[in-house]
Amino acid sequence: RVRACAARIAGMLKNMAVHELALLVTYYGVTAETIESVVADKEYSECLTLGDYTDFASIGFTITTTAGKTVTVKADRCGGSNSVAIVEVDGVEKFRSMTPDEELEKWVAPRQAANPDWMPYFLLQHDDYVTLKERATAHIVSGAPGAPEGLATIGIAVDTLKVAEKLAPLLQAELLP
């Protein structure tokens, strides 16, 4: 089946799932060098070639690091405008968060209906981008050294893109015929 959503310009791992990869780099010690293994979730994932372009319409995978940590990521380009984070320890769910929550959905729904040609994540992430800009600007104005607290650095961004670059061919090799 052809899924037109998969034919966007940026690859899944460098666009839609890049935020999750940045969290892995920041909080789980995942780098291109610390990935010991990656296993694709073949039932969840779909890798398509449309013309000359090959990418994931949906991708699920589990990374094991050289430190023995395991973490799973799932993303679906055409799966709707929500994000769920689930943290499990020894198979027991310890934390779950979903965006949008009910309050944010009430704010987003009428704006999305009024602007159907806007990408849904523009509205979902609006307040986050405002916070990002405020923190970055306040840090610059303060003259403080280093990076603003709670914001990803250029180093994290570079490591995240290196992880995406390493994962893409490994996962494609597992999923393509």
PDB file of C-alpha atoms in Angstrom, residues 3 7 25 27-28 46-49 51 80 93 95:
ATOM      1  CA  ARG A   3       1.126   6.020   1.932  1.00  0.00           C
ATOM      2  CA  ALA A   7       6.865  11.004   0.802  1.00  0.00           C
ATOM      3  CA  VAL A  25      20.846  11.294  23.450  1.00  0.00           C
ATOM      4  CA  TYR A  27      18.749  11.238  28.970  1.00  0.00           C
ATOM      5  CA  TYR A  28      19.746   7.694  27.983  1.00  0.00           C
ATOM      6  CA  GLU A  46       6.618   0.161   7.260  1.00  0.00           C
ATOM      7  CA  CYS A  47       9.457   1.196   4.960  1.00  0.00           C
ATOM      8  CA  LEU A  48       8.494   2.372   1.480  1.00  0.00           C
ATOM      9  CA  THR A  49      10.240   3.319  -1.702  1.00  0.00           C
ATOM     10  CA  GLY A  51      10.185   6.793  -6.854  1.00  0.00           C
ATOM     11  CA  GLY A  80      -2.412  11.407  13.990  1.00  0.00           C
ATOM     12  CA  GLU A  93       4.728   1.104  33.631  1.00  0.00           C
ATOM     13  CA  PHE A  95       5.069   6.943  33.856  1.00  0.00           C
TER      14      PHE A  95
END
